[in-house]
Amino acid sequence: GMGHLGSAYGVRPRFLAAASTEESIPPEGRPEVAVIGRSNVGKSSLLNVLTGTAGLSRVSDKPGRTTQLTWFEVGRRSSADSFWLVDMPGYGFALASEAAVEAWARLSAAYLRKRSTIKLVLVLVDARVGLKPSDVQMLQFLEAEARLPYLVVLTKADAAGPPQRIAQVAALVQSGLKSARRQLRPLALVSSQRKAGVD
C-alpha cells in the first residue's frame, strides 16, 4: 500500500499554495493526487495517515475555510518521485450559502476539468453510510466530464461495524459503480483510529 509517505520520503509535506478562485490556482508542476469527499468524511485523518504527519490538513468544518483548494508538496523538492497532494473542499455541506456552494462548484470543476497534471483523484466515502447522491454526482462528473482515474476510499471503517457490514457497504458502493470505466479497483478502506488498510 501507500505506507507513510511522510516518513518514507524522509521529509514533512510542505504547504505550497491555496486557491479560492480559478485565477489563483498555481501553475502546473509536479504530478498531482487530488483528495475529495463530503465535508465530514474524515479527510483530515486520511491525509495525516497518508503523509505520516499530524496536523497537515488545516481543514476545518467551517464553510469559509473549506471553499479553497490547498496544495502540499510530498517528497524532496528536487526528487523525481515528489508529487503534489491537493486537498479539495468538501462537498455537500448544508451550512454554506448558495453563493459559496456555487463558487466551490465552479472552482472544483474548473480544476478537475482543466488540470493536466492530475494523476489520480481519491474520492473519500464514509463507510458508515455508503454513497450519498452527492458522491454519485461527483463520481459521474469524474467519469463523464473530467475523465480522470479515481480511487474510492471508504473512510471511518473502524466505526462502520463488523467486517461483514463493511463488506456489504463496499459491495453496494461497487455495484453502484457498475458502469465505471475510470475507477481503480478494488476499493480502499481506511480506519482513522488504527490506520488499518492504508499500509
PDB file of C-alpha atoms in Angstrom:
ATOM      1  CA  GLY A   1       0.000   0.000   0.000  1.00  0.00           C
ATOM      2  CA  MET A   2       0.969   3.617   0.295  1.00  0.00           C
ATOM      3  CA  GLY A   3       2.656   3.349   3.671  1.00  0.00           C
ATOM      4  CA  HIS A   4       3.501   6.538   5.450  1.00  0.00           C
ATOM      5  CA  LEU A   5       4.638   8.818   2.687  1.00  0.00           C
ATOM      6  CA  GLY A   6       5.888  11.447   5.103  1.00  0.00           C
ATOM      7  CA  SER A   7       8.292   9.127   6.848  1.00  0.00           C
ATOM      8  CA  ALA A   8       9.054   7.124   3.706  1.00  0.00           C
ATOM      9  CA  TYR A   9      10.042  10.323   1.944  1.00  0.00           C
ATOM     10  CA  GLY A  10      12.003  11.486   4.954  1.00  0.00           C
ATOM     11  CA  VAL A  11      10.542  14.988   4.889  1.00  0.00           C
ATOM     12  CA  ARG A  12       7.315  16.517   6.082  1.00  0.00           C
ATOM     13  CA  PRO A  13       4.869  17.517   3.366  1.00  0.00           C
ATOM     14  CA  ARG A  14       5.081  21.245   2.786  1.00  0.00           C
ATOM     15  CA  PHE A  15       2.256  23.694   2.269  1.00  0.00           C
ATOM     16  CA  LEU A  16       2.640  25.117  -1.234  1.00  0.00           C
ATOM     17  CA  ALA A  17      -0.384  27.187  -2.158  1.00  0.00           C
ATOM     18  CA  ALA A  18      -4.083  27.718  -1.633  1.00  0.00           C
ATOM     19  CA  ALA A  19      -6.592  28.887  -4.221  1.00  0.00           C
ATOM     20  CA  SER A  20     -10.120  30.114  -3.711  1.00  0.00           C
ATOM     21  CA  THR A  21     -10.557  31.289  -7.308  1.00  0.00           C
ATOM     22  CA  GLU A  22      -9.605  29.746 -10.614  1.00  0.00           C
ATOM     23  CA  GLU A  23      -7.169  32.605 -11.241  1.00  0.00           C
ATOM     24  CA  SER A  24      -5.238  31.800  -8.069  1.00  0.00           C
ATOM     25  CA  ILE A  25      -4.603  28.132  -8.964  1.00  0.00           C
ATOM     26  CA  PRO A  26      -0.798  27.731  -9.106  1.00  0.00           C
ATOM     27  CA  PRO A  27       0.896  26.876 -12.422  1.00  0.00           C
ATOM     28  CA  GLU A  28       1.148  23.158 -13.196  1.00  0.00           C
ATOM     29  CA  GLY A  29       4.233  21.477 -11.798  1.00  0.00           C
ATOM     30  CA  ARG A  30       4.604  18.042 -10.225  1.00  0.00           C
ATOM     31  CA  PRO A  31       2.112  15.195 -10.769  1.00  0.00           C
ATOM     32  CA  GLU A  32      -0.930  15.733  -8.548  1.00  0.00           C
ATOM     33  CA  VAL A  33      -3.102  13.482  -6.403  1.00  0.00           C
ATOM     34  CA  ALA A  34      -6.384  15.232  -5.540  1.00  0.00           C
ATOM     35  CA  VAL A  35      -8.390  14.293  -2.451  1.00  0.00           C
ATOM     36  CA  ILE A  36     -12.120  14.996  -2.377  1.00  0.00           C
ATOM     37  CA  GLY A  37     -15.148  13.913  -0.361  1.00  0.00           C
ATOM     38  CA  ARG A  38     -18.218  15.054   1.520  1.00  0.00           C
ATOM     39  CA  SER A  39     -17.449  17.658   4.174  1.00  0.00           C
ATOM     40  CA  ASN A  40     -17.316  15.428   7.234  1.00  0.00           C
ATOM     41  CA  VAL A  41     -15.910  12.300   5.689  1.00  0.00           C
ATOM     42  CA  GLY A  42     -12.760  12.017   7.794  1.00  0.00           C
ATOM     43  CA  LYS A  43     -10.448  13.603   5.272  1.00  0.00           C
ATOM     44  CA  SER A  44      -8.012  15.133   7.741  1.00  0.00           C
ATOM     45  CA  SER A  45      -7.295  11.798   9.370  1.00  0.00           C
ATOM     46  CA  LEU A  46      -6.729  10.177   5.973  1.00  0.00           C
ATOM     47  CA  LEU A  47      -4.338  12.934   4.881  1.00  0.00           C
ATOM     48  CA  ASN A  48      -2.475  12.551   8.145  1.00  0.00           C
ATOM     49  CA  VAL A  49      -2.231   8.783   7.669  1.00  0.00           C
ATOM     50  CA  LEU A  50      -1.105   9.111   4.040  1.00  0.00           C
ATOM     51  CA  THR A  51       1.623  11.550   4.899  1.00  0.00           C
ATOM     52  CA  GLY A  52       2.515  10.380   8.402  1.00  0.00           C
ATOM     53  CA  THR A  53       2.039  13.942   9.572  1.00  0.00           C
ATOM     54  CA  ALA A  54      -0.411  15.076  12.207  1.00  0.00           C
ATOM     55  CA  GLY A  55      -1.882  18.487  11.597  1.00  0.00           C
ATOM     56  CA  LEU A  56      -1.055  18.507   7.898  1.00  0.00           C
ATOM     57  CA  SER A  57      -4.563  19.246   6.846  1.00  0.00           C
ATOM     58  CA  ARG A  58      -5.777  22.562   8.114  1.00  0.00           C
ATOM     59  CA  VAL A  59      -9.264  21.674   7.015  1.00  0.00           C
ATOM     60  CA  SER A  60     -11.954  22.976   9.291  1.00  0.00           C
ATOM     61  CA  ASP A  61     -15.637  22.217   9.003  1.00  0.00           C
ATOM     62  CA  LYS A  62     -16.489  25.877   8.676  1.00  0.00           C
ATOM     63  CA  PRO A  63     -17.587  26.502   5.095  1.00  0.00           C
ATOM     64  CA  GLY A  64     -15.483  29.654   4.672  1.00  0.00           C
ATOM     65  CA  ARG A  65     -12.276  27.728   5.154  1.00  0.00           C
ATOM     66  CA  THR A  66     -13.317  24.791   3.044  1.00  0.00           C
ATOM     67  CA  THR A  67     -14.041  26.545  -0.220  1.00  0.00           C
ATOM     68  CA  GLN A  68     -10.399  26.560  -1.261  1.00  0.00           C
ATOM     69  CA  LEU A  69      -8.027  24.073  -2.846  1.00  0.00           C
ATOM     70  CA  THR A  70      -4.813  23.513  -0.904  1.00  0.00           C
ATOM     71  CA  TRP A  71      -1.555  22.173  -2.348  1.00  0.00           C
ATOM     72  CA  PHE A  72       1.065  20.267  -0.350  1.00  0.00           C
ATOM     73  CA  GLU A  73       4.350  19.022  -1.712  1.00  0.00           C
ATOM     74  CA  VAL A  74       5.203  15.460  -0.702  1.00  0.00           C
ATOM     75  CA  GLY A  75       8.791  14.266  -1.064  1.00  0.00           C
ATOM     76  CA  ARG A  76      12.034  16.108  -1.584  1.00  0.00           C
ATOM     77  CA  ARG A  77      11.740  19.155  -3.759  1.00  0.00           C
ATOM     78  CA  SER A  78      14.198  18.082  -6.404  1.00  0.00           C
ATOM     79  CA  SER A  79      13.434  14.369  -6.386  1.00  0.00           C
ATOM     80  CA  ALA A  80      11.822  12.704  -9.377  1.00  0.00           C
ATOM     81  CA  ASP A  81       9.195  10.985  -7.249  1.00  0.00           C
ATOM     82  CA  SER A  82       7.909  14.008  -5.369  1.00  0.00           C
ATOM     83  CA  PHE A  83       4.287  14.921  -6.034  1.00  0.00           C
ATOM     84  CA  TRP A  84       1.674  17.451  -5.020  1.00  0.00           C
ATOM     85  CA  LEU A  85      -1.234  16.444  -2.818  1.00  0.00           C
ATOM     86  CA  VAL A  86      -4.267  18.640  -3.472  1.00  0.00           C
ATOM     87  CA  ASP A  87      -6.834  18.893  -0.717  1.00  0.00           C
ATOM     88  CA  MET A  88     -10.162  19.803  -2.302  1.00  0.00           C
ATOM     89  CA  PRO A  89     -13.066  21.433  -0.461  1.00  0.00           C
ATOM     90  CA  GLY A  90     -15.714  19.106   0.945  1.00  0.00           C
ATOM     91  CA  TYR A  91     -18.978  18.913  -0.944  1.00  0.00           C
ATOM     92  CA  GLY A  92     -22.496  18.516   0.344  1.00  0.00           C
ATOM     93  CA  PHE A  93     -22.201  20.975   3.221  1.00  0.00           C
ATOM     94  CA  ALA A  94     -25.507  22.328   4.417  1.00  0.00           C
ATOM     95  CA  LEU A  95     -24.108  25.346   6.256  1.00  0.00           C
ATOM     96  CA  ALA A  96     -22.622  27.207   3.340  1.00  0.00           C
ATOM     97  CA  SER A  97     -24.514  29.860   1.463  1.00  0.00           C
ATOM     98  CA  GLU A  98     -25.724  29.236  -2.079  1.00  0.00           C
ATOM     99  CA  ALA A  99     -23.046  31.618  -3.302  1.00  0.00           C
ATOM    100  CA  ALA A 100     -20.317  29.660  -1.518  1.00  0.00           C
ATOM    101  CA  VAL A 101     -21.563  26.399  -2.986  1.00  0.00           C
ATOM    102  CA  GLU A 102     -21.609  27.887  -6.463  1.00  0.00           C
ATOM    103  CA  ALA A 103     -18.096  29.264  -6.061  1.00  0.00           C
ATOM    104  CA  TRP A 104     -16.991  25.849  -4.808  1.00  0.00           C
ATOM    105  CA  ALA A 105     -18.554  24.057  -7.758  1.00  0.00           C
ATOM    106  CA  ARG A 106     -17.008  26.439 -10.269  1.00  0.00           C
ATOM    107  CA  LEU A 107     -13.545  26.226  -8.740  1.00  0.00           C
ATOM    108  CA  SER A 108     -13.511  22.459  -8.304  1.00  0.00           C
ATOM    109  CA  ALA A 109     -14.999  21.744 -11.713  1.00  0.00           C
ATOM    110  CA  ALA A 110     -12.521  24.068 -13.420  1.00  0.00           C
ATOM    111  CA  TYR A 111      -9.601  22.438 -11.597  1.00  0.00           C
ATOM    112  CA  LEU A 112     -10.687  18.873 -12.347  1.00  0.00           C
ATOM    113  CA  ARG A 113     -11.539  19.587 -15.986  1.00  0.00           C
ATOM    114  CA  LYS A 114      -8.504  21.619 -16.979  1.00  0.00           C
ATOM    115  CA  ARG A 115      -5.575  20.422 -14.887  1.00  0.00           C
ATOM    116  CA  SER A 116      -3.394  18.124 -16.985  1.00  0.00           C
ATOM    117  CA  THR A 117      -1.085  17.093 -14.131  1.00  0.00           C
ATOM    118  CA  ILE A 118      -3.759  15.232 -12.081  1.00  0.00           C
ATOM    119  CA  LYS A 119      -2.758  11.562 -11.976  1.00  0.00           C
ATOM    120  CA  LEU A 120      -5.366  10.296  -9.519  1.00  0.00           C
ATOM    121  CA  VAL A 121      -8.398  11.504  -7.564  1.00  0.00           C
ATOM    122  CA  LEU A 122      -9.063   9.897  -4.189  1.00  0.00           C
ATOM    123  CA  VAL A 123     -12.812  10.043  -3.544  1.00  0.00           C
ATOM    124  CA  LEU A 124     -13.496   9.566   0.162  1.00  0.00           C
ATOM    125  CA  VAL A 125     -16.783   7.910   1.102  1.00  0.00           C
ATOM    126  CA  ASP A 126     -17.959   7.396   4.681  1.00  0.00           C
ATOM    127  CA  ALA A 127     -18.077   3.609   5.218  1.00  0.00           C
ATOM    128  CA  ARG A 128     -20.926   4.045   7.693  1.00  0.00           C
ATOM    129  CA  VAL A 129     -23.306   5.499   5.130  1.00  0.00           C
ATOM    130  CA  GLY A 130     -22.039   4.442   1.696  1.00  0.00           C
ATOM    131  CA  LEU A 131     -22.720   6.514  -1.407  1.00  0.00           C
ATOM    132  CA  LYS A 132     -24.868   9.609  -0.987  1.00  0.00           C
ATOM    133  CA  PRO A 133     -26.352  11.391  -4.019  1.00  0.00           C
ATOM    134  CA  SER A 134     -23.574  13.999  -3.833  1.00  0.00           C
ATOM    135  CA  ASP A 135     -20.950  11.219  -4.032  1.00  0.00           C
ATOM    136  CA  VAL A 136     -22.686   9.702  -7.048  1.00  0.00           C
ATOM    137  CA  GLN A 137     -22.736  13.102  -8.745  1.00  0.00           C
ATOM    138  CA  MET A 138     -19.024  13.556  -8.078  1.00  0.00           C
ATOM    139  CA  LEU A 139     -18.187  10.107  -9.483  1.00  0.00           C
ATOM    140  CA  GLN A 140     -20.316  10.743 -12.566  1.00  0.00           C
ATOM    141  CA  PHE A 141     -18.514  14.048 -13.046  1.00  0.00           C
ATOM    142  CA  LEU A 142     -15.106  12.333 -12.833  1.00  0.00           C
ATOM    143  CA  GLU A 143     -16.241   9.647 -15.287  1.00  0.00           C
ATOM    144  CA  ALA A 144     -18.015  11.709 -17.887  1.00  0.00           C
ATOM    145  CA  GLU A 145     -16.683  15.245 -17.630  1.00  0.00           C
ATOM    146  CA  ALA A 146     -13.249  15.317 -16.071  1.00  0.00           C
ATOM    147  CA  ARG A 147     -12.378  11.804 -17.328  1.00  0.00           C
ATOM    148  CA  LEU A 148      -9.859  11.220 -14.574  1.00  0.00           C
ATOM    149  CA  PRO A 149      -8.777   7.977 -12.902  1.00  0.00           C
ATOM    150  CA  TYR A 150     -10.124   7.779  -9.365  1.00  0.00           C
ATOM    151  CA  LEU A 151      -9.989   5.505  -6.365  1.00  0.00           C
ATOM    152  CA  VAL A 152     -12.922   5.240  -3.964  1.00  0.00           C
ATOM    153  CA  VAL A 153     -11.672   5.179  -0.367  1.00  0.00           C
ATOM    154  CA  LEU A 154     -14.086   4.080   2.353  1.00  0.00           C
ATOM    155  CA  THR A 155     -13.192   6.079   5.460  1.00  0.00           C
ATOM    156  CA  LYS A 156     -14.122   5.569   9.130  1.00  0.00           C
ATOM    157  CA  ALA A 157     -14.156   1.819   8.513  1.00  0.00           C
ATOM    158  CA  ASP A 158     -13.455   1.263  12.200  1.00  0.00           C
ATOM    159  CA  ALA A 159     -16.769   2.921  13.078  1.00  0.00           C
ATOM    160  CA  ALA A 160     -18.773   1.168  10.390  1.00  0.00           C
ATOM    161  CA  GLY A 161     -19.355  -2.069  12.270  1.00  0.00           C
ATOM    162  CA  PRO A 162     -18.152  -5.648  11.804  1.00  0.00           C
ATOM    163  CA  PRO A 163     -16.201  -6.713   8.682  1.00  0.00           C
ATOM    164  CA  GLN A 164     -19.323  -8.277   7.120  1.00  0.00           C
ATOM    165  CA  ARG A 165     -21.125  -4.963   7.367  1.00  0.00           C
ATOM    166  CA  ILE A 166     -18.188  -3.129   5.791  1.00  0.00           C
ATOM    167  CA  ALA A 167     -18.015  -5.742   3.046  1.00  0.00           C
ATOM    168  CA  GLN A 168     -21.718  -5.152   2.364  1.00  0.00           C
ATOM    169  CA  VAL A 169     -21.189  -1.398   2.082  1.00  0.00           C
ATOM    170  CA  ALA A 170     -18.193  -1.963  -0.195  1.00  0.00           C
ATOM    171  CA  ALA A 171     -20.223  -4.320  -2.400  1.00  0.00           C
ATOM    172  CA  LEU A 172     -23.089  -1.835  -2.536  1.00  0.00           C
ATOM    173  CA  VAL A 173     -20.757   1.010  -3.418  1.00  0.00           C
ATOM    174  CA  GLN A 174     -19.107  -1.110  -6.098  1.00  0.00           C
ATOM    175  CA  SER A 175     -22.444  -2.169  -7.559  1.00  0.00           C
ATOM    176  CA  GLY A 176     -23.411   1.494  -7.692  1.00  0.00           C
ATOM    177  CA  LEU A 177     -20.352   1.988  -9.912  1.00  0.00           C
ATOM    178  CA  LYS A 178     -21.065  -0.847 -12.334  1.00  0.00           C
ATOM    179  CA  SER A 179     -20.550   1.173 -15.465  1.00  0.00           C
ATOM    180  CA  ALA A 180     -17.492   2.959 -14.107  1.00  0.00           C
ATOM    181  CA  ARG A 181     -14.614   2.804 -16.547  1.00  0.00           C
ATOM    182  CA  ARG A 182     -12.124   5.072 -14.823  1.00  0.00           C
ATOM    183  CA  GLN A 183     -12.379   3.666 -11.327  1.00  0.00           C
ATOM    184  CA  LEU A 184      -9.330   1.891  -9.936  1.00  0.00           C
ATOM    185  CA  ARG A 185     -10.293  -1.333  -8.168  1.00  0.00           C
ATOM    186  CA  PRO A 186     -10.553  -2.646  -5.561  1.00  0.00           C
ATOM    187  CA  LEU A 187     -11.943  -0.031  -3.185  1.00  0.00           C
ATOM    188  CA  ALA A 188      -9.553   1.107  -0.469  1.00  0.00           C
ATOM    189  CA  LEU A 189     -10.540   1.018   3.209  1.00  0.00           C
ATOM    190  CA  VAL A 190      -9.227   3.358   5.868  1.00  0.00           C
ATOM    191  CA  SER A 191      -9.780   3.295   9.579  1.00  0.00           C
ATOM    192  CA  SER A 192      -8.892   6.591  11.206  1.00  0.00           C
ATOM    193  CA  GLN A 193      -8.065   5.011  14.566  1.00  0.00           C
ATOM    194  CA  ARG A 194      -5.890   2.088  13.673  1.00  0.00           C
ATOM    195  CA  LYS A 195      -4.670   3.275  10.286  1.00  0.00           C
ATOM    196  CA  ALA A 196      -5.814  -0.121   9.039  1.00  0.00           C
ATOM    197  CA  GLY A 197      -5.857  -0.686   5.324  1.00  0.00           C
ATOM    198  CA  VAL A 198      -3.527   2.119   4.315  1.00  0.00           C
ATOM    199  CA  ASP A 199      -0.256   0.333   4.912  1.00  0.00           C
TER     200      ASP A 199
END
